[in-house]
mmCIF file of C-alpha atoms in Angstrom:
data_model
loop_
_atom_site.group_PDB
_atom_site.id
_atom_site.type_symbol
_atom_site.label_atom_id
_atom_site.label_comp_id
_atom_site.label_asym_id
_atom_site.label_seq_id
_atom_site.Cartn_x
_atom_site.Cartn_y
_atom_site.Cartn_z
ATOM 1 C CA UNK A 125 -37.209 13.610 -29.655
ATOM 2 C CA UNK A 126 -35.947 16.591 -31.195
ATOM 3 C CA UNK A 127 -31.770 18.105 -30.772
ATOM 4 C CA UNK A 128 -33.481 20.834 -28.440
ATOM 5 C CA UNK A 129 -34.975 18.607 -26.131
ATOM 6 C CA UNK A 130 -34.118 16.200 -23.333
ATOM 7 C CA UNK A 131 -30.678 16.694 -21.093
ATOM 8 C CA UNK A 132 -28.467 19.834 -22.050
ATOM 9 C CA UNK A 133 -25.601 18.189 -20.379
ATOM 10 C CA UNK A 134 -26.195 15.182 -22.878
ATOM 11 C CA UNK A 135 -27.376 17.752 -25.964
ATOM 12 C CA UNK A 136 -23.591 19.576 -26.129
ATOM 13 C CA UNK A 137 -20.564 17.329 -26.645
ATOM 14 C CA UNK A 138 -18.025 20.039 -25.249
ATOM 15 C CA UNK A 139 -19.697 19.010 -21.964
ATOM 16 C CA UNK A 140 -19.205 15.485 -22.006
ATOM 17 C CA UNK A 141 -15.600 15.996 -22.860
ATOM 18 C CA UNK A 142 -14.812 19.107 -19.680
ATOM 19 C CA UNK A 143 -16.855 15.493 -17.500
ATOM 20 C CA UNK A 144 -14.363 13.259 -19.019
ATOM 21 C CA UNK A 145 -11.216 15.650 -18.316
ATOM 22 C CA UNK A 146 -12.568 16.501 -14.629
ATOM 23 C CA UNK A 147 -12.974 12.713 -13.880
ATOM 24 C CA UNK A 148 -9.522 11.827 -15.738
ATOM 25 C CA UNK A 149 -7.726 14.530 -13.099
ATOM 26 C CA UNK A 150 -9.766 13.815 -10.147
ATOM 27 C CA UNK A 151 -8.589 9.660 -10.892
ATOM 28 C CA UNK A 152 -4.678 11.251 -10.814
ATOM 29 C CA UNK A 153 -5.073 12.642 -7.626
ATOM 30 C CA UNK A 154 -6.565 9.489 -6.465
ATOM 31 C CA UNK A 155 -4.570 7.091 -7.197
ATOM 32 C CA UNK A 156 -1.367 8.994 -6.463
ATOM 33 C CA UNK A 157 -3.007 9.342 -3.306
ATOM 34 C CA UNK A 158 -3.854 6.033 -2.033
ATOM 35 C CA UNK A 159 -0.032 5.102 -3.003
ATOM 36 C CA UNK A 160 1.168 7.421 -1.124
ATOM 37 C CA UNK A 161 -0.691 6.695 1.999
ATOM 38 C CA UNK A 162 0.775 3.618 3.389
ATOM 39 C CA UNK A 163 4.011 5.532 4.259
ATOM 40 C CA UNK A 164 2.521 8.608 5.544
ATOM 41 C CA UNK A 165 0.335 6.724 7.738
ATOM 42 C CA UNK A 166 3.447 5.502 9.546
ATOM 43 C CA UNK A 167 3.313 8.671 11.686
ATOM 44 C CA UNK A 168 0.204 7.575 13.433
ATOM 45 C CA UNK A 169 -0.219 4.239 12.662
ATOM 46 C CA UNK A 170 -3.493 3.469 14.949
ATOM 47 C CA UNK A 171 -4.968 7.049 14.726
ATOM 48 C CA UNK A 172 -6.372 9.496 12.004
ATOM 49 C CA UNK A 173 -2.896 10.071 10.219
ATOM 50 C CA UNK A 174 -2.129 11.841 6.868
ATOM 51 C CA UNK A 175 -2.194 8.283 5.380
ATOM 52 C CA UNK A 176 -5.626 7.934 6.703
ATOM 53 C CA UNK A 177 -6.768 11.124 4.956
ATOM 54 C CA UNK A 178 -5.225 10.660 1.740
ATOM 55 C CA UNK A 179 -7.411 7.742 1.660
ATOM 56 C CA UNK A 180 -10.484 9.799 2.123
ATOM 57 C CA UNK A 181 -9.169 11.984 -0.211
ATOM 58 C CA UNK A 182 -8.597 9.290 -2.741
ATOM 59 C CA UNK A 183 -12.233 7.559 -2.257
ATOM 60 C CA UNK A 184 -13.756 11.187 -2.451
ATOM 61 C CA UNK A 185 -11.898 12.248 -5.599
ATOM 62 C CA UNK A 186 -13.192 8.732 -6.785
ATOM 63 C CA UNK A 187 -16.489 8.961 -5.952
ATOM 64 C CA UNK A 188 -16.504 12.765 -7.591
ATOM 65 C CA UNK A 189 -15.182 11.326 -10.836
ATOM 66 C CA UNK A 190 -17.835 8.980 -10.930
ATOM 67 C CA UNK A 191 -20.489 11.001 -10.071
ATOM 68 C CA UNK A 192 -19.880 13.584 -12.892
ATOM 69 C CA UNK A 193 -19.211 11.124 -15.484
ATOM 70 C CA UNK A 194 -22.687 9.315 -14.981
ATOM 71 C CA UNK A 195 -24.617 12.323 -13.773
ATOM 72 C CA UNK A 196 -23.319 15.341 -15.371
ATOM 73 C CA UNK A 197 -25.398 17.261 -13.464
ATOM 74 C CA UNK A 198 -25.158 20.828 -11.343
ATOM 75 C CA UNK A 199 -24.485 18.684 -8.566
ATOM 76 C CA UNK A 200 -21.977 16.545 -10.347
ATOM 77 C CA UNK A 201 -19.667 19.546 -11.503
ATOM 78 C CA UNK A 202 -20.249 21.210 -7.385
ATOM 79 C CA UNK A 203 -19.422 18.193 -5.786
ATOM 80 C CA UNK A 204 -16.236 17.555 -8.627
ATOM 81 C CA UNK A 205 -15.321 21.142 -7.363
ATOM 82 C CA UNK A 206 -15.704 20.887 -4.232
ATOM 83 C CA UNK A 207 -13.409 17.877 -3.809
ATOM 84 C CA UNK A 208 -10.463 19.489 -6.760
ATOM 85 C CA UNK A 209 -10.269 22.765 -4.978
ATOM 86 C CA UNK A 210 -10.302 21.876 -1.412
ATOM 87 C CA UNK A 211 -7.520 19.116 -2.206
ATOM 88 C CA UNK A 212 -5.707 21.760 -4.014
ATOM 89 C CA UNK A 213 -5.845 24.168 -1.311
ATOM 90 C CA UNK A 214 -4.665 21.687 0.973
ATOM 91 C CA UNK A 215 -1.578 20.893 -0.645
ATOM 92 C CA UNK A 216 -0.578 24.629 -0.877
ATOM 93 C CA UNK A 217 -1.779 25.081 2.395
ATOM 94 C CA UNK A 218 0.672 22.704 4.325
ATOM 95 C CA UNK A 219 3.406 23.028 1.750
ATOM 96 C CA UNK A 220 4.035 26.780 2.464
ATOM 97 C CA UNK A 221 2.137 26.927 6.426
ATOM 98 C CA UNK A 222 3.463 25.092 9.381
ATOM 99 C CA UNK A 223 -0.362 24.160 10.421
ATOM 100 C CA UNK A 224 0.522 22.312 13.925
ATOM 101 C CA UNK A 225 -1.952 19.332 14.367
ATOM 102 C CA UNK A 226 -5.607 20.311 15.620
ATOM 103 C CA UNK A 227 -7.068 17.635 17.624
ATOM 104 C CA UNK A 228 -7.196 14.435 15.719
ATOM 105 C CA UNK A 229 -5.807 15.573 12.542
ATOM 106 C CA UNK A 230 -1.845 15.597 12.593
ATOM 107 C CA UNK A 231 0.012 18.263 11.676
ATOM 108 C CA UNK A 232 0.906 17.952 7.486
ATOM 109 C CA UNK A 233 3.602 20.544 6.731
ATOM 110 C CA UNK A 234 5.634 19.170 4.640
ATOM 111 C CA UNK A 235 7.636 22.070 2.748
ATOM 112 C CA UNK A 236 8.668 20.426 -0.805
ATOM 113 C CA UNK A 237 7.968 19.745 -3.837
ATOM 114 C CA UNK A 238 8.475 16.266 -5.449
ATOM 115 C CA UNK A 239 7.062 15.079 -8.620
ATOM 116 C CA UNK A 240 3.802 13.125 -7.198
ATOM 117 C CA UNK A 241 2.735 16.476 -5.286
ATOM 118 C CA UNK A 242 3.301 18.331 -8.245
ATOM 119 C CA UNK A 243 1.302 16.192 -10.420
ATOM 120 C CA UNK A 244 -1.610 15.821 -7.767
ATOM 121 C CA UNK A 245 -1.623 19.685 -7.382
ATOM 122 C CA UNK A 246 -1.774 20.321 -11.080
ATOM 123 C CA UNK A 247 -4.521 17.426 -11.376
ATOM 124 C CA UNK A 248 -6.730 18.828 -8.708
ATOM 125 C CA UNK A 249 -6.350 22.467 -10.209
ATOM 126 C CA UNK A 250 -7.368 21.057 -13.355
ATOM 127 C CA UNK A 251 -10.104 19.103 -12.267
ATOM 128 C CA UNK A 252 -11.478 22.036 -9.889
ATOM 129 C CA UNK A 253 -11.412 24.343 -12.578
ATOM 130 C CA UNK A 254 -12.964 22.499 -15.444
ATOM 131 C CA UNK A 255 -15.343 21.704 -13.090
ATOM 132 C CA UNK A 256 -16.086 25.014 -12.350
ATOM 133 C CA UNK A 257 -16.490 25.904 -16.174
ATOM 134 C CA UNK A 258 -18.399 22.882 -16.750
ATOM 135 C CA UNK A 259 -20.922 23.945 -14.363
ATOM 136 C CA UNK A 260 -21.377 27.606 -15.943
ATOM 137 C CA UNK A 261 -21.475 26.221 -19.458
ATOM 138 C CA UNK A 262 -24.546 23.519 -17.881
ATOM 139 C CA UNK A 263 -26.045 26.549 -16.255
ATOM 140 C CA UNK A 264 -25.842 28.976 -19.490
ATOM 141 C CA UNK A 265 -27.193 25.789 -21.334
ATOM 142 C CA UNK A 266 -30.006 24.813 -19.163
ATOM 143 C CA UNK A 267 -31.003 28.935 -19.105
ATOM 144 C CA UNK A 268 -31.087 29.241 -22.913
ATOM 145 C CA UNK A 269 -33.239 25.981 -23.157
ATOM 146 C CA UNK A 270 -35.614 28.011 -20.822
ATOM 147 C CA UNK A 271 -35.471 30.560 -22.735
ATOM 148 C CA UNK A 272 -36.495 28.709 -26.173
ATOM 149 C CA UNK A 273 -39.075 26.735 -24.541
ATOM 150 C CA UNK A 274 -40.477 30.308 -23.118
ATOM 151 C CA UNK A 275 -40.333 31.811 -26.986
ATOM 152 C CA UNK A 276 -42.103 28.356 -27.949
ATOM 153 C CA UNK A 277 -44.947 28.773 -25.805
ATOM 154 C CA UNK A 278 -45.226 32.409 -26.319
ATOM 155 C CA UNK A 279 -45.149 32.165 -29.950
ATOM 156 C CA UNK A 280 -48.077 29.296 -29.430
ATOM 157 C CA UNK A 281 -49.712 31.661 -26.894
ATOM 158 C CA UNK A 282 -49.873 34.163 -29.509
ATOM 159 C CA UNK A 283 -51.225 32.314 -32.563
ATOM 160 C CA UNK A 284 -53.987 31.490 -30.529
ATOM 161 C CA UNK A 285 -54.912 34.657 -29.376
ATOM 162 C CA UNK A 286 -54.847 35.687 -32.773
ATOM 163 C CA UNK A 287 -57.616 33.740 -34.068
ATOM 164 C CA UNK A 288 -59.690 34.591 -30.813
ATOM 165 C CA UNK A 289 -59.132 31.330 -29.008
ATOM 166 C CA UNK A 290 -57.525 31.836 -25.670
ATOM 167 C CA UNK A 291 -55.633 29.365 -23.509
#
């Protein structure tokens, strides 16, 4: 198999290191997450509390690190995103907003900073917006591999209809 062919997210090693930086953040949050949730879930302790969330958090932030480190794909860098950005805007969100609870979810304002927020907000940034770049470079990759296989054929196209064979 030739260096053109086969996966572009596998062909270009800059990729492979933006997936290994994305799922490196995304873990941060995670963990930092799931320590923290025992004692926020002492709010609500047999309801949907901010403990309980940070656990979803966690497992999706987990499952998005995974998921772009094996895959790689389009998907991959969305989904990595997805869960970077949205985490990220929550933590500004109900840092600086008193959000009051709406329906199950409590309300989360919690106006400080302490060193695990700051390091989960600066991991989630990170992740979000390598993942962001990693799915442009993947897209600008997978076009220009388009675009060579179109010249290929074209220039094939071509010889033949030179010699008076036509495809």
């Amino acid at each position: 198999m030739s260096r053109r062919q086969g996966n572009p997210a596998k062909r270009i090693p800059l990729l492979l290191v933006v997936r290994v930086c994305i799922a490196t953040a995304l873990v941060i949050s995670a963990v930092i997450h799931i320590q923290l949730a025992p004692d926020y879930q002492q709010a609500a302790p047999a309801g949907i509390g901010q403990g309980t969330l940070f656990l979803i958090q966690g497992s999706a932030a987990v499952l998005a690190a995974a998921f772009v480190l094996l895959k790689g794909s389009r998907t991959a860098f969305a989904a990595a995103a997805m869960v970077g950005v949205s985490s990220l805007a929550a933590v500004i969100l109900y840092r600086y907003v008193r959000v009051p609870a709406l329906g199950p979810l409590p309300s989360m304002y919690e106006p400080v900073w302490y060193a695990a927020k700051v390091v989960t907000a600066v991991a989630e940034a990170t992740a979000g917006g390598l993942a962001l770049t990693g799915y442009a470079l993947l897209h600008k990759a997978r076009r220009q591999s388009h675009t060579e296989k179109d010249d290929r054929l074209h220039a094939a196209s071509s010889t033949w209809s030179r010699r008076g064979r036509h495809l």
